[in-house]
Coordinates of C-alpha atoms in Angstrom, one line a residue:
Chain A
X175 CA 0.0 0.0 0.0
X176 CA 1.2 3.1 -1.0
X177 CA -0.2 7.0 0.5
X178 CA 0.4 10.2 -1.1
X179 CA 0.9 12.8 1.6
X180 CA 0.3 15.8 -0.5
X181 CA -2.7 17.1 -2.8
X182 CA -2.2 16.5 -6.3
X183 CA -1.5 20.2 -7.2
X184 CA -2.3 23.2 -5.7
X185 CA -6.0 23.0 -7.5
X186 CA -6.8 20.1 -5.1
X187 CA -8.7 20.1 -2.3
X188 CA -7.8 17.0 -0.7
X189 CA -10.6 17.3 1.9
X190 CA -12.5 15.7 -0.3
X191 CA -11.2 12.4 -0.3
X192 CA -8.9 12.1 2.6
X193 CA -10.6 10.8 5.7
X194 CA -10.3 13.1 8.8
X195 CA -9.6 10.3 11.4
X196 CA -6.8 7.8 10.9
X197 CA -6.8 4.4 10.7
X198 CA -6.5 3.2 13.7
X199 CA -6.3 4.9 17.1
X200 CA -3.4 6.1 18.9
X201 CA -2.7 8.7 15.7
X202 CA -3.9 12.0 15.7
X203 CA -4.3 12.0 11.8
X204 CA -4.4 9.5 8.6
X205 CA -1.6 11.8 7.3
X206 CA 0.3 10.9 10.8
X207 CA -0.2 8.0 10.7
X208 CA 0.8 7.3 7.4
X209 CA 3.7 9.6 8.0
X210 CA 5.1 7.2 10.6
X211 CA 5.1 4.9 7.6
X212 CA 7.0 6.9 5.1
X213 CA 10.4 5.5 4.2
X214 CA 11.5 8.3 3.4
X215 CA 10.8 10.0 6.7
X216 CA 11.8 6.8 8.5
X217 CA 15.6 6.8 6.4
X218 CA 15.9 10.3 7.4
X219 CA 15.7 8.9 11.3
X220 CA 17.7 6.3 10.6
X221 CA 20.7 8.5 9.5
X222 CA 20.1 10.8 12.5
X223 CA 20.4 7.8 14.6
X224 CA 23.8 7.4 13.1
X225 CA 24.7 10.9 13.7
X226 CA 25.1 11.4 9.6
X227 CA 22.1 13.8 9.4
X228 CA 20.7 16.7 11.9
X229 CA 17.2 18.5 12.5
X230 CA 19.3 21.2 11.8
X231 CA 20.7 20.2 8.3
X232 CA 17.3 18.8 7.2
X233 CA 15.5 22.4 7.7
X234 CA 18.2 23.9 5.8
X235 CA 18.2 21.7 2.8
X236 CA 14.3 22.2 3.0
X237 CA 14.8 25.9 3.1
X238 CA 18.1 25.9 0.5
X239 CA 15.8 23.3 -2.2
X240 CA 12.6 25.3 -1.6
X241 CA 14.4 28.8 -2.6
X242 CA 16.4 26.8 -5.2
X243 CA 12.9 26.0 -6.7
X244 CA 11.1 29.1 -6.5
X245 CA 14.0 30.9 -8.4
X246 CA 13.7 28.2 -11.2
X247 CA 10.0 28.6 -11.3
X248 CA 10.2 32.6 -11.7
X249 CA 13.6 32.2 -14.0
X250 CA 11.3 30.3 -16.4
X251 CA 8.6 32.2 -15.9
X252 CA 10.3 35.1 -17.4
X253 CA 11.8 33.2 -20.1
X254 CA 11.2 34.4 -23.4
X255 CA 8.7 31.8 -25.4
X256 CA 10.8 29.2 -27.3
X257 CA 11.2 29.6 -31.0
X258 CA 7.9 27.5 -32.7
X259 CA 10.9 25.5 -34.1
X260 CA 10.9 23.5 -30.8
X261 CA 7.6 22.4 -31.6
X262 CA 8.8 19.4 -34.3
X263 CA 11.9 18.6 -33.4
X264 CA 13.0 15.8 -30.7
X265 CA 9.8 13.6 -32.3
X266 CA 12.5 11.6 -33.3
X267 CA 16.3 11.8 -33.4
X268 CA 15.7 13.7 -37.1
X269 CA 12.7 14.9 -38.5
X270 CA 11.3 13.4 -41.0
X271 CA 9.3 14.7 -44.0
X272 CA 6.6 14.8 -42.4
X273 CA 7.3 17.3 -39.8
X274 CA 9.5 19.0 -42.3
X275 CA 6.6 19.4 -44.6
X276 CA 4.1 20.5 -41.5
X277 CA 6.5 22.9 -40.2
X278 CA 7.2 24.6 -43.4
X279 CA 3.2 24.6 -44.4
X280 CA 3.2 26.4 -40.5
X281 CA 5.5 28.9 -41.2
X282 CA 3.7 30.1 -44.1
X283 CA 0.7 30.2 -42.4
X284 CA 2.0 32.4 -40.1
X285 CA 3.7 34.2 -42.9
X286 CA 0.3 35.1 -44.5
X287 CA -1.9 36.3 -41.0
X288 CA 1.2 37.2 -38.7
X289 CA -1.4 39.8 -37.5
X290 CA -3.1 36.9 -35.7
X291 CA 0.2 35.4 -33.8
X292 CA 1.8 38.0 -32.4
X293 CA 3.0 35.9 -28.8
X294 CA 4.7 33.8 -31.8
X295 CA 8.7 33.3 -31.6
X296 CA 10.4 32.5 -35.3
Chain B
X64 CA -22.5 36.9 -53.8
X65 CA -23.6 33.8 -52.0
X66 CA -25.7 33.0 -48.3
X67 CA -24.2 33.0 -45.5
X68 CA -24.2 30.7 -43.0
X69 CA -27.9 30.5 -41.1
X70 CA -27.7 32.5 -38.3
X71 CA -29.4 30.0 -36.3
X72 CA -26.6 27.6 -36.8
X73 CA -24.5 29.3 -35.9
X74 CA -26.0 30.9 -33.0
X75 CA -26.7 27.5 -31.5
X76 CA -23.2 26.0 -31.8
X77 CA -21.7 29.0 -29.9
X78 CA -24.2 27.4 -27.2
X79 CA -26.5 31.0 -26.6
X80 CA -30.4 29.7 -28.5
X81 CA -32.4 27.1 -27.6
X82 CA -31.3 23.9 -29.7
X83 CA -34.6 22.5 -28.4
X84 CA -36.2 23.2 -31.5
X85 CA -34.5 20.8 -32.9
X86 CA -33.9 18.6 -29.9
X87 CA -37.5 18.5 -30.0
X88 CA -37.9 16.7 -33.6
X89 CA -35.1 14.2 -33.0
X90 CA -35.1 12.2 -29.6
X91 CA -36.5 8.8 -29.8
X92 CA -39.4 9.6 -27.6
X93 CA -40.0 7.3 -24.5
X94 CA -43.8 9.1 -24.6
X95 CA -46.7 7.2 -25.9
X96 CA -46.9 7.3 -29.2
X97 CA -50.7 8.4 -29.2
X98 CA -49.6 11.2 -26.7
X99 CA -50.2 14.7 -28.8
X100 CA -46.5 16.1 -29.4
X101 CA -45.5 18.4 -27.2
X102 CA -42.4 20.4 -26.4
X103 CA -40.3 18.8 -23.5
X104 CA -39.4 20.6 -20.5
X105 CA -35.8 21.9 -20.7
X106 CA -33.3 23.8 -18.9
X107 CA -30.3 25.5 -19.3
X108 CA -27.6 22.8 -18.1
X109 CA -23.3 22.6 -18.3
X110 CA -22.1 20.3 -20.4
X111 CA -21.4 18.6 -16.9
X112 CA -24.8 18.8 -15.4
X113 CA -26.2 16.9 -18.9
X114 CA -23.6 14.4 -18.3
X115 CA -24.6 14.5 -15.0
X116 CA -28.2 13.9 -15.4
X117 CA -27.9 11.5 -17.8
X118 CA -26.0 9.2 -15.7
X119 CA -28.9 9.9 -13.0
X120 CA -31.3 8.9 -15.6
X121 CA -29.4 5.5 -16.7
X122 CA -29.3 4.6 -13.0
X123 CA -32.9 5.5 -12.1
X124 CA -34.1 3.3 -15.6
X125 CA -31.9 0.5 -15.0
X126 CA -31.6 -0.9 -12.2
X127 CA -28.5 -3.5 -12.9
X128 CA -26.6 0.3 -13.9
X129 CA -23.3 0.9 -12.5
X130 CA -21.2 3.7 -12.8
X131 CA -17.6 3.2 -11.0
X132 CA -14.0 4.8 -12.3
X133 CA -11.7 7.0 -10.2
X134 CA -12.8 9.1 -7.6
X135 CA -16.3 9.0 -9.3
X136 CA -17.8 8.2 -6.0
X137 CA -17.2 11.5 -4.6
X138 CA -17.6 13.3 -8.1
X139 CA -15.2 12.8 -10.2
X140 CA -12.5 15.5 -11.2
X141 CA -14.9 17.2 -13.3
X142 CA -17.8 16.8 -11.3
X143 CA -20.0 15.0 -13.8
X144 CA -20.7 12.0 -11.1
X145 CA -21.5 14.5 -8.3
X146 CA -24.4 13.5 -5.9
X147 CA -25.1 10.2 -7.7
X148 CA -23.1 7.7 -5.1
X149 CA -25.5 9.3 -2.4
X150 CA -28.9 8.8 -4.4
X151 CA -27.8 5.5 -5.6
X152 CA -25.5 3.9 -2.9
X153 CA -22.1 2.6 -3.0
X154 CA -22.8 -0.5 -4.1
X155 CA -23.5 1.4 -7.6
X156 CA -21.7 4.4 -7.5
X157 CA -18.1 3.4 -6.4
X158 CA -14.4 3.9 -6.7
X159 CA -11.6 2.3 -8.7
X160 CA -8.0 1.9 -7.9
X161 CA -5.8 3.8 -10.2
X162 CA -5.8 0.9 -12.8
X163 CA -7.3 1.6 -16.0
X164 CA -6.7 -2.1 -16.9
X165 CA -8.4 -3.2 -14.1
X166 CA -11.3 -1.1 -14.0
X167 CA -12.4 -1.7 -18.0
X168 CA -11.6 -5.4 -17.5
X169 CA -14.0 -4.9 -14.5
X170 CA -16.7 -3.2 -16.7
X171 CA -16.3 -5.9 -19.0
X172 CA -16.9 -8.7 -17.0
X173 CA -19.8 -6.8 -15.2
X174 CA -21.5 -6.1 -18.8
X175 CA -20.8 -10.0 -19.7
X176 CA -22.7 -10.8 -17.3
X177 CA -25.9 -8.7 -18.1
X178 CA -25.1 -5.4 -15.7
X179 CA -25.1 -2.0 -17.5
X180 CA -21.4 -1.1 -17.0
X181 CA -20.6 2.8 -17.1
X182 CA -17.1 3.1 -16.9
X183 CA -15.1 6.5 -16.7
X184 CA -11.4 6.7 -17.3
X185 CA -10.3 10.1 -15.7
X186 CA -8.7 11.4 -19.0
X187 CA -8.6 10.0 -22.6
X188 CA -4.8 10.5 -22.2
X189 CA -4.7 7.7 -19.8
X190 CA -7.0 4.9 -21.8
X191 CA -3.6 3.6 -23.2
X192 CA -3.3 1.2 -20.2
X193 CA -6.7 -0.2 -21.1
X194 CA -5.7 -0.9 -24.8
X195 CA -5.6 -5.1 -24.4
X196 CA -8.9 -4.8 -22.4
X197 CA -10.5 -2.9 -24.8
X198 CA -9.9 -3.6 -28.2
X199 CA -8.8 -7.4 -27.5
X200 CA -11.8 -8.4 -24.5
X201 CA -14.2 -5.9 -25.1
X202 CA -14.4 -5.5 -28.8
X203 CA -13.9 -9.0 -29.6
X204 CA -16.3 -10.7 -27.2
X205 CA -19.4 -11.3 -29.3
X206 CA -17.4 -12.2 -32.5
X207 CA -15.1 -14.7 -31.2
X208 CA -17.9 -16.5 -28.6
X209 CA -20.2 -16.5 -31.9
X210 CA -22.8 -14.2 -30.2
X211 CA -22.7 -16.5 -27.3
X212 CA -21.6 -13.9 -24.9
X213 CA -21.2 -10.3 -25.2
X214 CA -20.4 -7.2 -23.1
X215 CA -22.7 -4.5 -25.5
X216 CA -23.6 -2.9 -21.5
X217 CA -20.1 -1.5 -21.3
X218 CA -19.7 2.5 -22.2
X219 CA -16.7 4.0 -20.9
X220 CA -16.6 7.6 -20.7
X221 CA -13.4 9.5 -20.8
X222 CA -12.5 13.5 -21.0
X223 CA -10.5 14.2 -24.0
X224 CA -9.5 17.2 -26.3
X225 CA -7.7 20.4 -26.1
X226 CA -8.2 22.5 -23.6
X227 CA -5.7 25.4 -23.4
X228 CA -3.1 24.1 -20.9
X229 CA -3.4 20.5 -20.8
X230 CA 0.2 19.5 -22.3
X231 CA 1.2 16.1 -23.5
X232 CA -1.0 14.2 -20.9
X233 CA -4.3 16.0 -20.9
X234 CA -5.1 17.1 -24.2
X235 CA -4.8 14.0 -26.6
X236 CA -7.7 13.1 -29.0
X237 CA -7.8 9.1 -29.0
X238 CA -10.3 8.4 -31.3
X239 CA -8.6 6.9 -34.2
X240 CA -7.0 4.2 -32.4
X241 CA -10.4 2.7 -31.5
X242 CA -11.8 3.2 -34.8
X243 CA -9.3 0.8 -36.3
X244 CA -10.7 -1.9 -33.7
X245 CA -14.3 -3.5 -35.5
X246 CA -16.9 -4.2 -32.8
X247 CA -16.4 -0.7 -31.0
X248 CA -18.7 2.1 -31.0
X249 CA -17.0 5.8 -30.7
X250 CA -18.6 8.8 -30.6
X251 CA -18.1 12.5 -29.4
X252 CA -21.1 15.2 -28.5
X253 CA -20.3 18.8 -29.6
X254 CA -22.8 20.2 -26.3
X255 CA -24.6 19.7 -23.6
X256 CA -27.8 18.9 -25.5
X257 CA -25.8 15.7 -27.7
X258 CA -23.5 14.9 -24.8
X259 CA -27.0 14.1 -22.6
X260 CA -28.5 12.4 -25.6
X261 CA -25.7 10.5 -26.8
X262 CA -24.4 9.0 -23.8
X263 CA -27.7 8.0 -22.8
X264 CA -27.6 6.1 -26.4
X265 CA -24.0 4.5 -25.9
X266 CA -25.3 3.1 -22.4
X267 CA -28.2 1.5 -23.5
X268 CA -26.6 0.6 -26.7
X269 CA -25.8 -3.4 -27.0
X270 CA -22.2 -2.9 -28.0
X271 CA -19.3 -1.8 -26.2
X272 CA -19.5 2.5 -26.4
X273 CA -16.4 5.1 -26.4
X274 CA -17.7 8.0 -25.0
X275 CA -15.0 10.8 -25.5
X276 CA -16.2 14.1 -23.6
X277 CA -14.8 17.5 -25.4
X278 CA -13.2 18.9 -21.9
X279 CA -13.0 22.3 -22.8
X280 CA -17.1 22.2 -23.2
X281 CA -17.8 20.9 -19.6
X282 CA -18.6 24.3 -18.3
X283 CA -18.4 26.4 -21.9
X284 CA -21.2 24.5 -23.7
X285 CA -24.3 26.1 -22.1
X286 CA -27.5 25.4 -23.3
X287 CA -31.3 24.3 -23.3
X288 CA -31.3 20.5 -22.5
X289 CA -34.9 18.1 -21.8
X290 CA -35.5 17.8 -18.6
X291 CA -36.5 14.1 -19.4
X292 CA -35.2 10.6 -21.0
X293 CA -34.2 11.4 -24.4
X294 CA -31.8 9.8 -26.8
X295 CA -29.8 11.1 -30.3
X296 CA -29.2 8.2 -32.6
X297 CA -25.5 7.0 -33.0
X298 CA -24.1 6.2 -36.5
X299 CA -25.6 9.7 -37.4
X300 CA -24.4 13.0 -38.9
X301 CA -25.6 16.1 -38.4
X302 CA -25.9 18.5 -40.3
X303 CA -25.8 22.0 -38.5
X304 CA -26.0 24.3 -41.2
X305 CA -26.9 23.4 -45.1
X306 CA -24.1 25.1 -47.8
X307 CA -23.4 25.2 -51.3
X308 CA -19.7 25.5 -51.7
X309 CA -18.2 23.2 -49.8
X310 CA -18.8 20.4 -47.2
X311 CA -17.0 20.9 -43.7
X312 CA -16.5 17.9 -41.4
X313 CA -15.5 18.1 -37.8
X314 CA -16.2 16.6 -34.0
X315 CA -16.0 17.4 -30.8
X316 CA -14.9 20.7 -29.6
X317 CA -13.5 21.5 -33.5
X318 CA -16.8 21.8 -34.7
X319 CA -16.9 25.2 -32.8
X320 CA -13.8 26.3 -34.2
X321 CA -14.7 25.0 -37.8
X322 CA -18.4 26.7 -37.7
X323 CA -16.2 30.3 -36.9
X324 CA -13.9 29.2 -39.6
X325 CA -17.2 29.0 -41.9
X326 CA -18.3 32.3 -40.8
X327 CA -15.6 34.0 -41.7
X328 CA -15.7 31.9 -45.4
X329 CA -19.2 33.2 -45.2
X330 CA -17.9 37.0 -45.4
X331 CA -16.4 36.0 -48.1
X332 CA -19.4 34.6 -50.0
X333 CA -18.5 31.1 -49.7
X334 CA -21.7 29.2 -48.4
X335 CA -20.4 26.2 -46.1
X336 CA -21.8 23.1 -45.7
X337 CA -21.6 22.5 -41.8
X338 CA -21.2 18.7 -40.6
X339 CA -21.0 17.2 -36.8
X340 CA -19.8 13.8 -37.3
X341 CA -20.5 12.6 -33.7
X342 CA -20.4 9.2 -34.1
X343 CA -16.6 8.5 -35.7
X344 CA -17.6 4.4 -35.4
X345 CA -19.8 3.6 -36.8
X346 CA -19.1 7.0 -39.2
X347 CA -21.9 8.1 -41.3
X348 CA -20.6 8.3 -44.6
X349 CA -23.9 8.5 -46.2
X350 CA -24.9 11.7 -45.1
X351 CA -21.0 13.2 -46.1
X352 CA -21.4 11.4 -49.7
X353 CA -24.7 13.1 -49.8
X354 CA -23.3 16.5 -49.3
X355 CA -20.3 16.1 -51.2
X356 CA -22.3 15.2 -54.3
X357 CA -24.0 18.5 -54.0
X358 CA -21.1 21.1 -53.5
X359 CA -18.4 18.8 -54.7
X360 CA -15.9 19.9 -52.4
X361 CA -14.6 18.6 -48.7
X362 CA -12.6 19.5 -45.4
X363 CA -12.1 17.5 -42.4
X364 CA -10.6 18.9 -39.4
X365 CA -9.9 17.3 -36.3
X366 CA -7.2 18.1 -33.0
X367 CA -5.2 14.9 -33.2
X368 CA -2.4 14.0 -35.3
X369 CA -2.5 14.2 -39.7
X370 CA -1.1 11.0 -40.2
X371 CA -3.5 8.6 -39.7
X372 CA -6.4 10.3 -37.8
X373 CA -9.9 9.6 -38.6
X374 CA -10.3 12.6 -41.1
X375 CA -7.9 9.9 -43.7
X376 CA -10.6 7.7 -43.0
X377 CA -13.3 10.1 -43.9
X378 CA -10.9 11.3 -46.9
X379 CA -10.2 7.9 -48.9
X380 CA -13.9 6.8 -48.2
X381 CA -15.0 9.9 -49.9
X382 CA -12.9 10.0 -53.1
X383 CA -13.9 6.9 -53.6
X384 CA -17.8 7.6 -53.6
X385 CA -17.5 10.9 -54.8
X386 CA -14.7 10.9 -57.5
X387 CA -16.5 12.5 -60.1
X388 CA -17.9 15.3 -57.9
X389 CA -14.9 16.2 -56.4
X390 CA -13.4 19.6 -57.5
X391 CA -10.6 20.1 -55.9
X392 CA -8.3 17.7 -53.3
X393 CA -10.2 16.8 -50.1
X394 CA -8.5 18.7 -47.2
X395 CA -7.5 17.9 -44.0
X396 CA -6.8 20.3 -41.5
X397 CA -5.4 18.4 -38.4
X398 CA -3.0 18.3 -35.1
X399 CA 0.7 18.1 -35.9
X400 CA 2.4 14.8 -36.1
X401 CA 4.0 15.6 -33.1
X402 CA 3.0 15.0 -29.1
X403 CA 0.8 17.5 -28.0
X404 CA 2.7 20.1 -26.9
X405 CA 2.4 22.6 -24.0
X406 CA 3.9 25.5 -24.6
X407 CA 2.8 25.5 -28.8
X408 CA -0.8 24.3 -28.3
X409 CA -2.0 27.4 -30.1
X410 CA 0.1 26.5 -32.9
X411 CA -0.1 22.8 -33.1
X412 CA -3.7 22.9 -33.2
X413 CA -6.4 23.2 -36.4
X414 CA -7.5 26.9 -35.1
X415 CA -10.3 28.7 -37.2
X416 CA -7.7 30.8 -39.7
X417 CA -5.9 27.4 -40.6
X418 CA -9.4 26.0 -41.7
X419 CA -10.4 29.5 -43.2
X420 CA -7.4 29.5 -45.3
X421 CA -8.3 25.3 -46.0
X422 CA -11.8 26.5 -47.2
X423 CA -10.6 29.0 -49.1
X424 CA -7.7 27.4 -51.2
X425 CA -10.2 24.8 -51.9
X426 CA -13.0 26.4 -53.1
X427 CA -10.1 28.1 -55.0
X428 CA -8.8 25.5 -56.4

């Protein structure tokens, strides 16, 4: 059995289908509970039980990755749209006729109304 | 020079008059047939709320109906199975695992066994892991027990389509695949009036149904639906708006886009022929020989890929009735043969100015 501790995407109201009470007593939550099953909670103890890991270092690599992420997110964000190029290639290792053929007839399209894609990078 | 395009027409496919006029004249009626003809009760539903109630309806009439998918019990991501695992119990509105395999193979052996089996697979994108179920169990189960055995109860529902942001994984148009498996039925409504009509058809319908819902429509496509039982024939064209010029195929959410596209031919003085397919298997070719015997000239258009998609179908059928009608190449006006993308969804797809441009280099010609 497998439990996903977060919504599916920030569109998701997970109240909706997560139960309020866990599964059995003794938890104060089914997200506790299943937290207590996470391996990947449960490796992080381990390796503080060793002395290899620390509260301390696992907040900062939350708060290092999280800004790490957020930067990405707003780098790309300001990206300038790709060139439509992108669009047919890597379908296959090298194009063949057919996107050659589609992306020519595309580019004439947009040749004849550019008035009507102007977000359009060429 | 020429008509334009009814204003009717187009005024119901952008979803704002009452297509009850004509939903009026077409549903098989469940009244007595001595009853006086009347006009039925409607209201203005979401494509979702006719999807909706016509699920409520196939419960209420059947009582061996079953409706069960991914979190359909507490509404489904869209919301079309909202309300119905409370009226009807969760012994007949219920959840699936995330198994698409498993949950058609289910539907199958539920149908086989004389249930009505309404199926829903949470996107159209992820059917894929259904493929053996479907077009080896399902679509083969009457031919190879000899009519012994069959599983005609099973519909399986599925969003599909475009829908502005949707990327590789929620956008795809499947149809094409199943319409190169014989013994599968696959149709698409264009509004909340068909979509109520027509999936009330495929469920009831003794062979295994493809129900592919146009996404973008769920809450777009407003518009007068009967209150009551009503069903839209499958197998059957329509045609939305009669034409001279040309005849212009499409299903789905593209027939929107190709009824503007005709509207701006219109300006022109080009007088479109406007088609919803809405059934791609069993297609209608009839009624499209019909038409392009009379204006000689044809587009298709759909969202998924060139190579291969139905409209080829629909294109080498055609020359071949219509040969000596045709004046000019038939012309498809398709996806890209390329995944659907993310960030070039505007480009990749058949928008209105590539079809305008279509219509008017053939009419050209």
């Amino acid at each position: 059995m497998t439990y996903r501790i977060g919504a599916h995407s920030t569109s998701d109201d997970d109240s909706a289908y997560r139960n309020p009470h866990a599964p059995e007593q003794g938890w104060d939550s089914e997200r506790a509970y299943w937290e207590a099953r996470s391996p990947i909670i449960r490796f992080g103890r381990y390796l503080q039980s060793l002395g290899w890991w620390s509260p301390q270092m696992e907040e900062d690599l939350r708060k290092a990755t999280r800004k790490q992420v957020i930067k990405s997110l707003n780098d790309a964000s300001a990206a300038p749209k790709p060139n439509n190029a992108y669009l047919f290639s890597d379908v296959y290792d090298e194009p063949s006729w057919l996107q050659r053929d589609q992306e020519a007839a595309l580019n004439a399209h947009l040749d004849k109304y550019p008035e009507h894609y102007p977000a359009v990078v060429r | 020079m020429l008509s334009s395009l009814p204003r009717r027409a187009a005024r119901q496919l952008r979803g704002v008059a009452a297509p009850s006029l004509r939903g009026a004249a077409r549903p098989l009626s469940t009244a007595p047939s001595d009853a006086p003809e009347e006009e039925p009760e409607t209201k203005k539903l979401t494509m979702v709320a006719a999807i909706n109630d016509a699920l409520r309806i196939a419960l209420k009439t059947d009582e061996s109906a079953v409706v069960f998918g991914e979190d359909v019990a507490f509404g489904g991501v869209f919301r079309c199975t909202m309300g119905l695992r409370d009226e009807f119990g969760e012994e007949r509105v219920l959840n699936m695992p995330i198994n698409e395999q498993g949950l058609v193979g289910f539907g199958i052996g539920l149908a086989a066994v004389g249930s009505t089996a309404i199926a829903e697979v949470q996107f159209a994108d992820y059917i894929f892991p259904a493929m053996d179920q479907i077009c080896n169990e399902a679509a083969k189960f009457r031919y190879r027990s000899g009519a012994e055995f069959d599983c005609g109860g099973l519909t399986i529902r599925a969003p599909a389509q475009a829908v502005g942001h949707g990327g590789h994984y929620h956008s795809q148009s499947p149809e094409a695949y199943f319409a190169h498996t014989p013994g599968l039925k696959v149709v698409y409504p264009r509004d909340a009036y068909t979509a109520k009509g027509l999936l009330l058809s495929c469920i009831r319908d003794r062979n295994p149904c493809l129900f592919f819902e146009p996404k973008i429509l769920y809450r777009s496509s407003v518009c007068d639906v009967p209150t009551g039982d009503y069903m839209l024939p499958l197998g059957e064209a329509e045609v939305l708006s009669p034409g001279e010029h040309i005849t212009c195929v499409a299903w789905g959410a593209q027939v929107h886009t190709m009824a503007r596209a005709c509207e701006r031919a219109a300006a022109e003085g080009v007088s479109c022929e406007v088609i919803d397919l809405q059934t791609i298997a069993p297609w209608d070719m009839h009624t499209i020989r019909d038409s392009v015997q009379k204006t000689g000239r044809l587009l298709v258009t759909h969202e998924a890929p060139l190579t291969a998609g139905f409209g080829a179908e629909v294109a080498a059928a055609i020359q071949d009735a219509c040969f000596d009608h045709l004046e000019a190449p038939i012309a498809r006006v398709c996806g890209a043969d390329t995944p659907f993308p993310l960030a070039f969804e505007k480009l990749y797809l058949p928008d209105e100015l590539k079809i305008y441009d279509a219509i008017m280099r053939t009419v050209q010609y």
